[in-house]
Amino acid sequence: MQRVNLSTVSEFVFVGLSDAPEIHLLLFVLFLIIYLATMAGNIMLLVAISTNSHLHSPMYFFLSNLSLLDLLCPTITVPKMLGALLLEHKEISFSGCLLQHFFLIAVVGTEIFLLTVMAYDRYMAVCHPLRYPSIVSTKLCAQLAVGTWAVGLLNSLLHTSLVFTLSFCGPNKIQQYYCDIPPVLALSCSSTRSRELVILVVAGVLGSSACVVTVVSYIYILLEILSRNSPGIWQKAFSTCGSHLTVVCLFYGTTICTYVRPSFTYSPPRDRVVSMLYGMLTPLLNPIIYSLRNKEVKRALRRVI
């Protein structure tokens, strides 16, 4: 059987965030500051959790995994974007685009499942406080963390294989500042309908399952709070769950708007803005949200500083 080259495109070109060269330096400085602040915030949170024995609990173990993901997510995309803004080097090889796509989808998928695990952890802490230490053991935490990373990697492997085994024969301009599913699919010169359907079904099933587990967990938490009706219970519950719930709403909203929809609704200018929210601002805001609402984390951060 004759072997067919699946791709005649050897590299892609990022369109970027703006076609106006006069504001490239301003954008470079702005995004560099955001990136460095994101790195500093998440690294400080990781150091605070690892060096403070009071924070060696399941909730903070999962939070440290979230901070690690928030370090990886912008690191996969932002340095290349900064290089394009400063050096006008907007090209990326086909293999480089594939790897960037794979690691980005892996990190995003892992974060979705990790937030679900964190919702289950909060449910156990609020609804079963006496049994919580025995059920949510160190072994279970490790298994849940490994499971989220494994599912995220497998999900990304499936999506990447579906996208990058298509035929690409030009044009090669990606309407985005990184290699993402919608803009790369838009460049394929072969039919993408069946693969889009598979991507939508897989993303829909996994995403909706994670969302259902999260929503059900918080419904049980709410019912438990209402049944107790003790003084200070609302404040304690909000202190325990408020940060996570804020992060869930922010992350789920932006990722669903980006991925769980057909390609004919793809709008490059709008999607670039949405991708900035979950790709840069969410990793920046997560450590701030958790530190502002948590006295133990604030004390640990003061020691680190």
PDB file of N, CA and C in Angstrom, residues 4-63:
ATOM      1  N   VAL A   4       0.860   7.594   2.392  1.00  0.00           N
ATOM      2  CA  VAL A   4       0.381   8.943   2.080  1.00  0.00           C
ATOM      3  C   VAL A   4       0.863   9.900   3.160  1.00  0.00           C
ATOM      4  N   ASN A   5       1.482  11.001   2.760  1.00  0.00           N
ATOM      5  CA  ASN A   5       1.899  12.015   3.708  1.00  0.00           C
ATOM      6  C   ASN A   5       0.672  12.783   4.179  1.00  0.00           C
ATOM      7  N   LEU A   6       0.398  12.695   5.479  1.00  0.00           N
ATOM      8  CA  LEU A   6      -0.826  13.305   5.996  1.00  0.00           C
ATOM      9  C   LEU A   6      -0.753  14.820   6.029  1.00  0.00           C
ATOM     10  N   SER A   7       0.459  15.374   5.958  1.00  0.00           N
ATOM     11  CA  SER A   7       0.589  16.821   6.056  1.00  0.00           C
ATOM     12  C   SER A   7       1.611  17.335   5.054  1.00  0.00           C
ATOM     13  N   THR A   8       1.214  18.302   4.241  1.00  0.00           N
ATOM     14  CA  THR A   8       2.145  18.979   3.357  1.00  0.00           C
ATOM     15  C   THR A   8       2.574  20.319   3.952  1.00  0.00           C
ATOM     16  N   VAL A   9       2.091  20.631   5.131  1.00  0.00           N
ATOM     17  CA  VAL A   9       2.462  21.853   5.836  1.00  0.00           C
ATOM     18  C   VAL A   9       3.555  21.518   6.835  1.00  0.00           C
ATOM     19  N   SER A  10       4.702  22.177   6.722  1.00  0.00           N
ATOM     20  CA  SER A  10       5.827  21.892   7.624  1.00  0.00           C
ATOM     21  C   SER A  10       5.850  22.817   8.831  1.00  0.00           C
ATOM     22  N   GLU A  11       5.150  23.939   8.746  1.00  0.00           N
ATOM     23  CA  GLU A  11       5.099  24.869   9.869  1.00  0.00           C
ATOM     24  C   GLU A  11       3.802  25.682   9.817  1.00  0.00           C
ATOM     25  N   PHE A  12       3.451  26.232  10.967  1.00  0.00           N
ATOM     26  CA  PHE A  12       2.288  27.112  11.066  1.00  0.00           C
ATOM     27  C   PHE A  12       2.756  28.509  11.452  1.00  0.00           C
ATOM     28  N   VAL A  13       1.912  29.493  11.178  1.00  0.00           N
ATOM     29  CA  VAL A  13       2.214  30.885  11.512  1.00  0.00           C
ATOM     30  C   VAL A  13       1.094  31.426  12.380  1.00  0.00           C
ATOM     31  N   PHE A  14       1.452  31.967  13.540  1.00  0.00           N
ATOM     32  CA  PHE A  14       0.454  32.552  14.440  1.00  0.00           C
ATOM     33  C   PHE A  14       0.092  33.950  13.964  1.00  0.00           C
ATOM     34  N   VAL A  15      -1.200  34.224  13.892  1.00  0.00           N
ATOM     35  CA  VAL A  15      -1.650  35.572  13.568  1.00  0.00           C
ATOM     36  C   VAL A  15      -1.390  36.511  14.743  1.00  0.00           C
ATOM     37  N   GLY A  16      -1.509  35.993  15.959  1.00  0.00           N
ATOM     38  CA  GLY A  16      -1.201  36.783  17.142  1.00  0.00           C
ATOM     39  C   GLY A  16      -2.377  37.569  17.662  1.00  0.00           C
ATOM     40  N   LEU A  17      -2.082  38.480  18.578  1.00  0.00           N
ATOM     41  CA  LEU A  17      -3.127  39.230  19.257  1.00  0.00           C
ATOM     42  C   LEU A  17      -3.467  40.531  18.547  1.00  0.00           C
ATOM     43  N   SER A  18      -2.522  41.110  17.837  1.00  0.00           N
ATOM     44  CA  SER A  18      -2.769  42.399  17.193  1.00  0.00           C
ATOM     45  C   SER A  18      -1.905  42.536  15.951  1.00  0.00           C
ATOM     46  N   ASP A  19      -2.474  43.187  14.926  1.00  0.00           N
ATOM     47  CA  ASP A  19      -1.734  43.460  13.697  1.00  0.00           C
ATOM     48  C   ASP A  19      -1.064  44.828  13.732  1.00  0.00           C
ATOM     49  N   ALA A  20      -1.207  45.553  14.831  1.00  0.00           N
ATOM     50  CA  ALA A  20      -0.619  46.888  14.943  1.00  0.00           C
ATOM     51  C   ALA A  20       0.751  46.800  15.603  1.00  0.00           C
ATOM     52  N   PRO A  21       1.847  46.959  14.853  1.00  0.00           N
ATOM     53  CA  PRO A  21       3.198  46.817  15.418  1.00  0.00           C
ATOM     54  C   PRO A  21       3.492  47.818  16.523  1.00  0.00           C
ATOM     55  N   GLU A  22       2.846  48.990  16.489  1.00  0.00           N
ATOM     56  CA  GLU A  22       3.173  50.036  17.460  1.00  0.00           C
ATOM     57  C   GLU A  22       2.775  49.668  18.886  1.00  0.00           C
ATOM     58  N   ILE A  23       1.856  48.704  19.062  1.00  0.00           N
ATOM     59  CA  ILE A  23       1.462  48.323  20.424  1.00  0.00           C
ATOM     60  C   ILE A  23       2.062  46.977  20.845  1.00  0.00           C
ATOM     61  N   HIS A  24       2.895  46.385  19.999  1.00  0.00           N
ATOM     62  CA  HIS A  24       3.490  45.090  20.341  1.00  0.00           C
ATOM     63  C   HIS A  24       4.358  45.169  21.599  1.00  0.00           C
ATOM     64  N   LEU A  25       5.145  46.243  21.724  1.00  0.00           N
ATOM     65  CA  LEU A  25       6.011  46.386  22.898  1.00  0.00           C
ATOM     66  C   LEU A  25       5.171  46.550  24.158  1.00  0.00           C
ATOM     67  N   LEU A  26       4.084  47.313  24.060  1.00  0.00           N
ATOM     68  CA  LEU A  26       3.189  47.490  25.210  1.00  0.00           C
ATOM     69  C   LEU A  26       2.568  46.151  25.617  1.00  0.00           C
ATOM     70  N   LEU A  27       2.102  45.380  24.627  1.00  0.00           N
ATOM     71  CA  LEU A  27       1.523  44.067  24.919  1.00  0.00           C
ATOM     72  C   LEU A  27       2.565  43.130  25.503  1.00  0.00           C
ATOM     73  N   PHE A  28       3.780  43.202  24.989  1.00  0.00           N
ATOM     74  CA  PHE A  28       4.861  42.358  25.509  1.00  0.00           C
ATOM     75  C   PHE A  28       5.100  42.630  26.993  1.00  0.00           C
ATOM     76  N   VAL A  29       5.216  43.901  27.358  1.00  0.00           N
ATOM     77  CA  VAL A  29       5.462  44.271  28.764  1.00  0.00           C
ATOM     78  C   VAL A  29       4.289  43.840  29.633  1.00  0.00           C
ATOM     79  N   LEU A  30       3.056  44.073  29.166  1.00  0.00           N
ATOM     80  CA  LEU A  30       1.863  43.721  29.934  1.00  0.00           C
ATOM     81  C   LEU A  30       1.793  42.219  30.209  1.00  0.00           C
ATOM     82  N   PHE A  31       1.964  41.413  29.159  1.00  0.00           N
ATOM     83  CA  PHE A  31       1.836  39.961  29.321  1.00  0.00           C
ATOM     84  C   PHE A  31       3.042  39.361  30.047  1.00  0.00           C
ATOM     85  N   LEU A  32       4.203  39.993  29.914  1.00  0.00           N
ATOM     86  CA  LEU A  32       5.366  39.532  30.673  1.00  0.00           C
ATOM     87  C   LEU A  32       5.137  39.741  32.170  1.00  0.00           C
ATOM     88  N   ILE A  33       4.569  40.891  32.540  1.00  0.00           N
ATOM     89  CA  ILE A  33       4.269  41.162  33.953  1.00  0.00           C
ATOM     90  C   ILE A  33       3.241  40.157  34.484  1.00  0.00           C
ATOM     91  N   ILE A  34       2.176  39.905  33.695  1.00  0.00           N
ATOM     92  CA  ILE A  34       1.154  38.935  34.108  1.00  0.00           C
ATOM     93  C   ILE A  34       1.772  37.545  34.272  1.00  0.00           C
ATOM     94  N   TYR A  35       2.618  37.156  33.320  1.00  0.00           N
ATOM     95  CA  TYR A  35       3.254  35.832  33.373  1.00  0.00           C
ATOM     96  C   TYR A  35       4.163  35.697  34.589  1.00  0.00           C
ATOM     97  N   LEU A  36       4.993  36.715  34.845  1.00  0.00           N
ATOM     98  CA  LEU A  36       5.902  36.660  35.993  1.00  0.00           C
ATOM     99  C   LEU A  36       5.118  36.672  37.310  1.00  0.00           C
ATOM    100  N   ALA A  37       4.032  37.450  37.368  1.00  0.00           N
ATOM    101  CA  ALA A  37       3.193  37.474  38.569  1.00  0.00           C
ATOM    102  C   ALA A  37       2.536  36.114  38.791  1.00  0.00           C
ATOM    103  N   THR A  38       2.106  35.463  37.705  1.00  0.00           N
ATOM    104  CA  THR A  38       1.511  34.123  37.807  1.00  0.00           C
ATOM    105  C   THR A  38       2.524  33.124  38.334  1.00  0.00           C
ATOM    106  N   MET A  39       3.735  33.164  37.785  1.00  0.00           N
ATOM    107  CA  MET A  39       4.793  32.261  38.248  1.00  0.00           C
ATOM    108  C   MET A  39       5.099  32.500  39.727  1.00  0.00           C
ATOM    109  N   ALA A  40       5.251  33.767  40.100  1.00  0.00           N
ATOM    110  CA  ALA A  40       5.603  34.098  41.483  1.00  0.00           C
ATOM    111  C   ALA A  40       4.505  33.658  42.449  1.00  0.00           C
ATOM    112  N   GLY A  41       3.243  33.946  42.107  1.00  0.00           N
ATOM    113  CA  GLY A  41       2.135  33.607  42.992  1.00  0.00           C
ATOM    114  C   GLY A  41       1.998  32.116  43.217  1.00  0.00           C
ATOM    115  N   ASN A  42       2.081  31.332  42.150  1.00  0.00           N
ATOM    116  CA  ASN A  42       1.905  29.886  42.285  1.00  0.00           C
ATOM    117  C   ASN A  42       3.109  29.212  42.918  1.00  0.00           C
ATOM    118  N   ILE A  43       4.309  29.711  42.634  1.00  0.00           N
ATOM    119  CA  ILE A  43       5.501  29.147  43.278  1.00  0.00           C
ATOM    120  C   ILE A  43       5.480  29.425  44.778  1.00  0.00           C
ATOM    121  N   MET A  44       5.093  30.647  45.148  1.00  0.00           N
ATOM    122  CA  MET A  44       4.995  30.975  46.573  1.00  0.00           C
ATOM    123  C   MET A  44       3.956  30.104  47.268  1.00  0.00           C
ATOM    124  N   LEU A  45       2.841  29.846  46.608  1.00  0.00           N
ATOM    125  CA  LEU A  45       1.805  28.992  47.195  1.00  0.00           C
ATOM    126  C   LEU A  45       2.316  27.564  47.359  1.00  0.00           C
ATOM    127  N   LEU A  46       3.053  27.055  46.388  1.00  0.00           N
ATOM    128  CA  LEU A  46       3.623  25.709  46.480  1.00  0.00           C
ATOM    129  C   LEU A  46       4.629  25.629  47.624  1.00  0.00           C
ATOM    130  N   VAL A  47       5.479  26.639  47.742  1.00  0.00           N
ATOM    131  CA  VAL A  47       6.480  26.660  48.819  1.00  0.00           C
ATOM    132  C   VAL A  47       5.792  26.757  50.174  1.00  0.00           C
ATOM    133  N   ALA A  48       4.762  27.604  50.274  1.00  0.00           N
ATOM    134  CA  ALA A  48       4.037  27.773  51.541  1.00  0.00           C
ATOM    135  C   ALA A  48       3.395  26.466  51.985  1.00  0.00           C
ATOM    136  N   ILE A  49       2.795  25.730  51.051  1.00  0.00           N
ATOM    137  CA  ILE A  49       2.127  24.468  51.397  1.00  0.00           C
ATOM    138  C   ILE A  49       3.143  23.404  51.775  1.00  0.00           C
ATOM    139  N   SER A  50       4.250  23.341  51.051  1.00  0.00           N
ATOM    140  CA  SER A  50       5.242  22.279  51.305  1.00  0.00           C
ATOM    141  C   SER A  50       6.036  22.508  52.586  1.00  0.00           C
ATOM    142  N   THR A  51       6.206  23.769  53.003  1.00  0.00           N
ATOM    143  CA  THR A  51       7.042  24.061  54.175  1.00  0.00           C
ATOM    144  C   THR A  51       6.256  24.242  55.466  1.00  0.00           C
ATOM    145  N   ASN A  52       4.921  24.289  55.380  1.00  0.00           N
ATOM    146  CA  ASN A  52       4.103  24.485  56.573  1.00  0.00           C
ATOM    147  C   ASN A  52       3.381  23.194  56.916  1.00  0.00           C
ATOM    148  N   SER A  53       3.690  22.610  58.056  1.00  0.00           N
ATOM    149  CA  SER A  53       3.096  21.327  58.450  1.00  0.00           C
ATOM    150  C   SER A  53       1.593  21.425  58.664  1.00  0.00           C
ATOM    151  N   HIS A  54       1.091  22.624  59.000  1.00  0.00           N
ATOM    152  CA  HIS A  54      -0.350  22.802  59.210  1.00  0.00           C
ATOM    153  C   HIS A  54      -1.132  22.684  57.899  1.00  0.00           C
ATOM    154  N   LEU A  55      -0.433  22.796  56.780  1.00  0.00           N
ATOM    155  CA  LEU A  55      -1.091  22.731  55.473  1.00  0.00           C
ATOM    156  C   LEU A  55      -0.904  21.376  54.800  1.00  0.00           C
ATOM    157  N   HIS A  56      -0.407  20.392  55.547  1.00  0.00           N
ATOM    158  CA  HIS A  56      -0.229  19.052  54.989  1.00  0.00           C
ATOM    159  C   HIS A  56      -1.514  18.243  55.184  1.00  0.00           C
ATOM    160  N   SER A  57      -2.548  18.655  54.456  1.00  0.00           N
ATOM    161  CA  SER A  57      -3.854  17.995  54.518  1.00  0.00           C
ATOM    162  C   SER A  57      -4.343  17.775  53.093  1.00  0.00           C
ATOM    163  N   PRO A  58      -5.383  16.928  52.905  1.00  0.00           N
ATOM    164  CA  PRO A  58      -5.860  16.649  51.539  1.00  0.00           C
ATOM    165  C   PRO A  58      -6.216  17.889  50.741  1.00  0.00           C
ATOM    166  N   MET A  59      -6.891  18.867  51.372  1.00  0.00           N
ATOM    167  CA  MET A  59      -7.317  20.058  50.632  1.00  0.00           C
ATOM    168  C   MET A  59      -6.114  20.789  50.053  1.00  0.00           C
ATOM    169  N   TYR A  60      -5.059  20.950  50.838  1.00  0.00           N
ATOM    170  CA  TYR A  60      -3.887  21.686  50.373  1.00  0.00           C
ATOM    171  C   TYR A  60      -3.015  20.828  49.451  1.00  0.00           C
ATOM    172  N   PHE A  61      -3.090  19.519  49.590  1.00  0.00           N
ATOM    173  CA  PHE A  61      -2.406  18.642  48.639  1.00  0.00           C
ATOM    174  C   PHE A  61      -2.984  18.835  47.237  1.00  0.00           C
ATOM    175  N   PHE A  62      -4.310  18.859  47.139  1.00  0.00           N
ATOM    176  CA  PHE A  62      -4.945  19.095  45.841  1.00  0.00           C
ATOM    177  C   PHE A  62      -4.699  20.519  45.357  1.00  0.00           C
ATOM    178  N   LEU A  63      -4.657  21.472  46.292  1.00  0.00           N
ATOM    179  CA  LEU A  63      -4.377  22.861  45.924  1.00  0.00           C
ATOM    180  C   LEU A  63      -2.971  23.006  45.349  1.00  0.00           C
TER     181      LEU A  63
END
